[in-house]
């Protein structure tokens, strides 16, 4: 799903919720997933000038979950380790977005290359 403007956020969030409901994810975990997804998609718009999000239902044994992969071709993150620390921000925010998102999901992977872009992959398990 392409994310190019603010108006793309609500349909994106609805698709994420549809996937969570489809696998019978509980309301608390749905809320955590949608909060994490919202933060990452807003970051993608603000810092990466939009991009693409892949949404899929995944399973591991008896557990199922929702995987989201955010890809942008923005400027990239100069110091990923620093960006993952609470309180660090380049955008005059509280600096809780990336580390807070990591705490809300079960799997969080961030790869970024300056001048190439950033890819963030998350999974929220139904029972996780």
Coordinates of N, CA, C and O in Angstrom, one line a residue:
X1 N 0.8 -1.2 0.0 CA 0.0 0.0 0.0 C 0.9 1.2 0.0 O 1.8 1.4 0.8
X2 N 0.6 2.1 -0.9 CA 1.4 3.4 -1.0 C 0.9 4.4 0.0 O -0.3 4.6 0.2
X3 N 1.9 5.0 0.7 CA 1.6 6.1 1.7 C 2.3 7.3 1.1 O 3.5 7.4 1.2
X4 N 1.5 8.3 0.6 CA 2.1 9.5 0.1 C 1.6 10.8 0.7 O 2.2 11.8 0.5
X5 N 0.5 10.7 1.4 CA -0.1 11.9 2.0 C -0.8 11.5 3.3 O -1.1 10.3 3.5
X6 N -1.1 12.5 4.1 CA -1.8 12.3 5.4 C -3.1 11.5 5.2 O -3.5 10.7 6.0
X7 N -3.8 11.7 4.1 CA -5.1 11.1 3.8 C -5.0 9.6 3.6 O -6.0 8.8 3.7
X8 N -3.8 9.1 3.4 CA -3.5 7.6 3.3 C -3.5 6.9 4.6 O -3.5 5.7 4.7
X9 N -3.3 7.7 5.7 CA -3.1 7.0 7.0 C -4.4 6.3 7.5 O -4.3 5.1 8.0
X10 N -5.5 6.9 7.4 CA -6.7 6.2 7.9 C -7.1 4.9 7.2 O -7.3 3.9 7.8
X11 N -7.0 4.9 5.8 CA -7.3 3.6 5.1 C -6.2 2.6 5.5 O -6.5 1.4 5.6
X12 N -5.0 3.0 5.7 CA -3.9 2.1 6.1 C -4.2 1.5 7.5 O -4.2 0.3 7.7
X13 N -4.6 2.4 8.4 CA -4.9 1.9 9.8 C -6.1 0.9 9.7 O -6.1 -0.1 10.4
X14 N -7.1 1.2 8.9 CA -8.2 0.3 8.7 C -7.8 -1.1 8.2 O -8.4 -2.1 8.7
X15 N -6.9 -1.1 7.3 CA -6.4 -2.4 6.7 C -5.7 -3.2 7.8 O -5.8 -4.4 7.9
X16 N -4.9 -2.5 8.6 CA -4.2 -3.1 9.7 C -5.2 -3.7 10.7 O -5.1 -4.9 11.1
X17 N -6.2 -3.0 11.0 CA -7.2 -3.4 12.0 C -8.0 -4.6 11.4 O -8.2 -5.6 12.1
X18 N -8.3 -4.6 10.1 CA -9.0 -5.7 9.4 C -8.2 -7.0 9.6 O -8.7 -8.1 9.9
X19 N -6.9 -6.9 9.4 CA -6.0 -8.1 9.5 C -6.0 -8.6 11.0 O -6.1 -9.8 11.2
X20 N -5.9 -7.7 11.9 CA -5.9 -8.1 13.3 C -7.2 -8.7 13.7 O -7.2 -9.8 14.4
X21 N -8.3 -8.2 13.2 CA -9.6 -8.8 13.6 C -9.8 -10.2 12.9 O -10.3 -11.1 13.5
X22 N -9.3 -10.3 11.7 CA -9.3 -11.5 10.9 C -8.7 -12.7 11.7 O -9.2 -13.8 11.7
X23 N -7.6 -12.4 12.4 CA -6.9 -13.5 13.2 C -7.4 -13.5 14.6 O -6.8 -14.2 15.4
X24 N -8.4 -12.8 14.9 CA -9.0 -12.7 16.3 C -8.1 -12.2 17.3 O -8.0 -12.7 18.5
X25 N -7.3 -11.2 17.0 CA -6.4 -10.6 17.9 C -7.2 -9.8 19.0 O -8.2 -9.2 18.6
X26 N -6.9 -9.9 20.2 CA -7.6 -9.2 21.3 C -7.5 -7.7 21.1 O -6.6 -7.2 20.5
X27 N -8.4 -7.0 21.8 CA -8.5 -5.6 21.6 C -7.2 -4.8 22.1 O -6.8 -3.9 21.5
X28 N -6.6 -5.3 23.2 CA -5.4 -4.7 23.7 C -4.3 -4.8 22.7 O -3.6 -3.8 22.4
X29 N -4.1 -6.0 22.2 CA -3.0 -6.1 21.2 C -3.3 -5.4 19.9 O -2.4 -4.9 19.2
X30 N -4.6 -5.4 19.5 CA -5.0 -4.6 18.3 C -4.6 -3.1 18.5 O -4.0 -2.5 17.7
X31 N -4.9 -2.6 19.7 CA -4.6 -1.2 20.0 C -3.0 -1.0 20.0 O -2.6 0.0 19.4
X32 N -2.3 -1.9 20.6 CA -0.8 -1.8 20.5 C -0.3 -1.8 19.1 O 0.5 -1.0 18.7
X33 N -0.8 -2.7 18.3 CA -0.4 -2.8 16.9 C -0.8 -1.6 16.1 O 0.1 -1.0 15.4
X34 N -2.0 -1.1 16.2 CA -2.4 0.1 15.5 C -1.7 1.4 15.9 O -1.3 2.2 15.1
X35 N -1.4 1.4 17.2 CA -0.6 2.6 17.7 C 0.8 2.5 17.1 O 1.4 3.6 16.7
X36 N 1.5 1.4 17.1 CA 2.8 1.2 16.6 C 2.8 1.5 15.1 O 3.6 2.3 14.5
X37 N 1.8 1.0 14.4 CA 1.6 1.2 12.9 C 1.4 2.7 12.6 O 2.0 3.3 11.7
X38 N 0.6 3.4 13.4 CA 0.4 4.8 13.2 C 1.7 5.6 13.4 O 2.0 6.5 12.6
X39 N 2.5 5.3 14.4 CA 3.7 6.0 14.7 C 4.7 5.8 13.5 O 5.3 6.8 13.0
X40 N 4.8 4.6 13.0 CA 5.7 4.3 11.9 C 5.3 5.0 10.6 O 6.1 5.5 9.9
X41 N 4.0 5.0 10.4 CA 3.5 5.5 9.1 C 3.7 7.1 9.1 O 4.0 7.7 8.1
X42 N 3.5 7.6 10.3 CA 3.7 9.1 10.5 C 5.1 9.5 10.3 O 5.5 10.4 9.7
X43 N 6.0 8.6 10.9 CA 7.5 8.9 10.7 C 7.8 8.8 9.2 O 8.6 9.5 8.7
X44 N 7.2 7.8 8.5 CA 7.5 7.6 7.1 C 7.1 8.8 6.3 O 7.8 9.3 5.4
X45 N 6.0 9.4 6.6 CA 5.5 10.6 5.9 C 6.4 11.8 6.3 O 6.8 12.6 5.4
X46 N 6.7 12.0 7.6 CA 7.5 13.1 8.0 C 8.9 13.1 7.6 O 9.5 14.1 7.1
X47 N 9.6 12.0 7.8 CA 11.0 11.9 7.5 C 11.4 11.3 6.2 O 12.5 11.5 5.7
X48 N 10.6 10.4 5.7 CA 10.9 9.6 4.5 C 10.2 10.1 3.3 O 10.3 9.5 2.2
X49 N 9.3 11.1 3.5 CA 8.5 11.7 2.3 C 7.6 10.6 1.7 O 7.4 10.6 0.5
X50 N 7.1 9.8 2.6 CA 6.2 8.7 2.1 C 6.9 7.5 1.7 O 8.1 7.4 1.8
X51 N 6.1 6.5 1.4 CA 6.8 5.2 1.0 C 5.7 4.1 0.8 O 4.6 4.4 0.4
X52 N 6.1 2.9 1.1 CA 5.2 1.8 0.8 C 5.2 0.9 2.1 O 6.2 0.7 2.8
X53 N 4.0 0.4 2.4 CA 3.8 -0.5 3.5 C 3.2 -1.8 3.0 O 2.3 -1.9 2.2
X54 N 3.8 -2.9 3.5 CA 3.4 -4.3 3.2 C 2.7 -4.8 4.4 O 3.3 -4.7 5.5
X55 N 1.5 -5.4 4.3 CA 0.7 -5.9 5.4 C 0.5 -7.3 5.1 O 0.0 -7.7 4.0
X56 N 0.8 -8.2 6.1 CA 0.5 -9.6 5.9 C 0.2 -10.3 7.2 O 0.8 -9.9 8.2
X57 N -0.6 -11.3 7.1 CA -0.8 -12.2 8.3 C 0.2 -13.3 8.2 O 0.5 -13.9 7.2
X58 N 0.9 -13.5 9.4 CA 1.9 -14.6 9.4 C 1.6 -15.5 10.5 O 0.8 -15.2 11.4
X59 N 2.2 -16.7 10.5 CA 2.0 -17.7 11.6 C 3.3 -18.4 11.9 O 4.2 -18.5 11.1
X60 N 3.4 -18.8 13.2 CA 4.5 -19.5 13.7 C 4.0 -20.5 14.7 O 3.5 -20.2 15.8
X61 N 4.0 -21.8 14.3 CA 3.3 -22.8 15.1 C 1.8 -22.5 15.1 O 1.2 -22.3 14.1
X62 N 1.3 -22.4 16.3 CA -0.1 -22.1 16.5 C -0.5 -20.7 16.6 O -1.6 -20.3 16.6
X63 N 0.6 -19.9 16.7 CA 0.4 -18.4 16.9 C 0.4 -17.7 15.5 O 1.1 -18.0 14.7
X64 N -0.5 -16.8 15.4 CA -0.6 -16.0 14.2 C -0.4 -14.5 14.6 O -0.7 -14.1 15.7
X65 N 0.0 -13.7 13.6 CA 0.2 -12.3 13.9 C 0.1 -11.5 12.6 O -0.2 -12.0 11.5
X66 N 0.4 -10.2 12.8 CA 0.4 -9.3 11.6 C 1.8 -8.7 11.5 O 2.3 -8.2 12.5
X67 N 2.3 -8.9 10.3 CA 3.6 -8.3 10.0 C 3.4 -7.0 9.1 O 2.6 -7.1 8.1
X68 N 4.1 -6.0 9.5 CA 4.0 -4.7 8.7 C 5.5 -4.4 8.3 O 6.4 -4.4 9.2
X69 N 5.7 -4.1 7.0 CA 7.0 -3.6 6.6 C 6.9 -2.3 6.0 O 6.1 -2.1 5.0
X70 N 7.6 -1.3 6.5 CA 7.5 0.1 6.1 C 8.8 0.4 5.3 O 9.9 0.2 5.9
X71 N 8.7 0.8 4.1 CA 9.9 1.1 3.3 C 9.8 2.5 2.7 O 8.8 2.9 2.1
X72 N 10.8 3.3 2.9 CA 10.9 4.6 2.3 C 12.2 4.8 1.6 O 13.2 4.1 1.9
X73 N 12.3 5.8 0.8 CA 13.5 6.2 0.1 C 13.9 7.6 0.5 O 14.4 8.4 -0.3
X74 N 13.7 7.9 1.8 CA 14.1 9.2 2.4 C 15.6 9.2 2.6 O 16.4 8.4 2.1
X75 N 16.0 10.2 3.4 CA 17.4 10.5 3.6 C 18.1 9.4 4.5 O 19.3 9.4 4.6
X76 N 17.3 8.5 5.2 CA 17.9 7.5 6.0 C 18.2 8.1 7.4 O 18.1 9.3 7.6
X77 N 18.5 7.2 8.3 CA 18.8 7.6 9.7 C 20.3 7.6 9.9 O 20.9 6.5 9.7
X78 N 20.9 8.7 10.3 CA 22.3 8.8 10.5 C 22.9 7.9 11.6 O 23.9 7.2 11.4
X79 N 22.2 7.8 12.7 CA 22.6 7.0 13.8 C 21.5 6.2 14.4 O 20.7 6.7 15.2
X80 N 21.3 5.0 13.9 CA 20.2 4.2 14.3 C 20.2 3.9 15.8 O 19.1 4.0 16.5
X81 N 21.3 3.7 16.4 CA 21.4 3.4 17.8 C 20.9 4.6 18.6 O 20.1 4.4 19.6
X82 N 21.3 5.8 18.2 CA 20.9 7.0 18.9 C 19.4 7.2 18.7 O 18.6 7.6 19.6
X83 N 18.9 6.9 17.5 CA 17.5 7.1 17.2 C 16.6 6.2 18.0 O 15.4 6.5 18.2
X84 N 17.1 5.1 18.5 CA 16.4 4.1 19.3 C 16.4 4.5 20.8 O 15.8 3.7 21.6
X85 N 17.0 5.5 21.2 CA 17.1 5.9 22.6 C 15.9 6.9 22.9 O 15.6 7.8 22.1
X86 N 15.3 6.6 24.0 CA 14.2 7.5 24.5 C 14.7 8.9 24.6 O 15.8 9.2 25.2
X87 N 13.9 9.8 24.1 CA 14.2 11.3 24.3 C 15.0 11.8 23.1 O 15.1 13.1 23.0
X88 N 15.5 11.0 22.2 CA 16.2 11.6 21.1 C 15.2 11.9 19.9 O 14.4 11.1 19.6
X89 N 15.4 13.1 19.4 CA 14.5 13.5 18.2 C 15.2 14.5 17.4 O 15.9 15.3 17.8
X90 N 15.0 14.3 16.1 CA 15.5 15.3 15.1 C 14.3 16.2 14.7 O 14.5 17.2 13.9
X91 N 13.1 15.9 15.1 CA 11.9 16.6 14.6 C 11.2 17.4 15.7 O 10.0 17.6 15.6
X92 N 11.9 17.7 16.8 CA 11.3 18.5 17.9 C 10.1 17.8 18.5 O 9.1 18.4 18.9
X93 N 10.2 16.5 18.6 CA 9.1 15.7 19.3 C 9.7 15.2 20.6 O 10.8 15.6 21.0
X94 N 8.9 14.4 21.3 CA 9.4 13.9 22.6 C 10.4 12.8 22.4 O 11.1 12.4 23.4
X95 N 10.6 12.3 21.2 CA 11.6 11.3 21.0 C 11.3 9.9 21.6 O 12.1 9.2 22.0
X96 N 10.0 9.6 21.5 CA 9.5 8.4 22.1 C 9.0 7.4 21.0 O 8.7 6.3 21.2
X97 N 9.0 7.9 19.7 CA 8.4 7.2 18.7 C 9.0 5.8 18.4 O 8.3 4.8 18.5
X98 N 10.2 5.8 18.0 CA 10.8 4.5 17.6 C 11.0 3.5 18.8 O 10.6 2.4 18.8
X99 N 11.6 4.0 19.9 CA 11.7 3.1 21.1 C 10.3 2.7 21.6 O 10.1 1.6 22.1
X100 N 9.4 3.6 21.6 CA 8.0 3.3 22.1 C 7.4 2.3 21.2 O 6.7 1.3 21.7
X101 N 7.6 2.4 19.9 CA 7.0 1.4 19.0 C 7.6 0.0 19.2 O 6.9 -1.0 19.2
X102 N 8.9 0.0 19.4 CA 9.5 -1.3 19.7 C 8.9 -2.0 20.9 O 8.8 -3.2 20.9
X103 N 8.6 -1.2 21.9 CA 8.0 -1.8 23.1 C 6.6 -2.3 22.9 O 6.1 -3.2 23.7
X104 N 5.9 -1.8 21.9 CA 4.5 -2.2 21.7 C 4.4 -3.5 20.9 O 3.3 -4.1 20.8
X105 N 5.4 -3.9 20.2 CA 5.3 -5.1 19.3 C 6.3 -6.2 19.7 O 7.1 -6.0 20.6
X106 N 6.1 -7.4 19.1 CA 6.9 -8.5 19.5 C 8.2 -8.6 18.7 O 9.2 -9.1 19.2
X107 N 8.2 -8.2 17.5 CA 9.4 -8.2 16.6 C 9.5 -6.8 16.0 O 8.6 -6.2 15.5
X108 N 10.8 -6.2 16.1 CA 11.0 -4.9 15.6 C 12.4 -4.9 15.0 O 13.4 -5.2 15.6
X109 N 12.5 -4.6 13.7 CA 13.8 -4.6 13.0 C 13.8 -3.3 12.2 O 12.9 -3.0 11.5
X110 N 14.9 -2.6 12.3 CA 15.1 -1.3 11.6 C 16.4 -1.4 10.8 O 17.5 -1.7 11.4
X111 N 16.3 -1.1 9.5 CA 17.5 -1.0 8.7 C 17.5 0.3 8.0 O 16.4 0.7 7.4
X112 N 18.6 1.1 8.1 CA 18.6 2.4 7.4 C 19.9 2.6 6.8 O 21.0 2.3 7.4
X113 N 19.9 3.3 5.7 CA 21.2 3.6 5.0 C 21.0 5.1 4.6 O 20.1 5.4 3.9
X114 N 22.0 5.9 5.0 CA 21.9 7.3 4.7 C 22.0 7.5 3.1 O 22.8 6.9 2.4
X115 N 21.0 8.3 2.7 CA 20.9 8.5 1.2 C 20.1 7.5 0.4 O 19.9 7.7 -0.7
X116 N 19.8 6.4 1.1 CA 19.1 5.3 0.4 C 17.6 5.1 0.9 O 16.7 5.0 0.2
X117 N 17.5 5.1 2.3 CA 16.2 5.0 2.9 C 16.2 4.1 4.1 O 17.2 3.7 4.6
X118 N 15.0 3.9 4.6 CA 14.8 3.2 5.8 C 13.7 2.1 5.6 O 12.7 2.3 5.0
X119 N 13.9 0.9 6.2 CA 13.0 -0.1 6.3 C 12.8 -0.6 7.7 O 13.7 -0.9 8.4
X120 N 11.5 -0.6 8.2 CA 11.2 -1.0 9.5 C 10.2 -2.2 9.3 O 9.2 -2.1 8.6
X121 N 10.5 -3.3 10.0 CA 9.6 -4.5 10.0 C 9.2 -4.8 11.4 O 10.0 -4.8 12.3
X122 N 7.8 -4.9 11.6 CA 7.3 -5.3 12.9 C 6.4 -6.4 12.8 O 5.8 -6.7 11.8
X123 N 6.3 -7.2 13.9 CA 5.2 -8.2 14.0 C 4.6 -8.1 15.4 O 5.3 -7.9 16.4
X124 N 3.3 -8.1 15.4 CA 2.5 -8.2 16.6 C 1.8 -9.6 16.6 O 1.0 -9.8 15.7
X125 N 2.2 -10.5 17.6 CA 1.5 -11.8 17.6 C 0.1 -11.6 18.3 O 0.0 -10.8 19.2
X126 N -0.7 -12.5 17.8 CA -2.1 -12.5 18.4 C -2.1 -12.6 19.9 O -2.8 -12.0 20.6
X127 N -1.3 -13.5 20.4 CA -1.2 -13.8 21.8 C 0.1 -13.3 22.4 O 0.6 -14.0 23.3
X128 N 0.6 -12.3 21.9 CA 1.9 -11.8 22.4 C 1.9 -10.5 23.1 O 0.9 -9.8 23.1

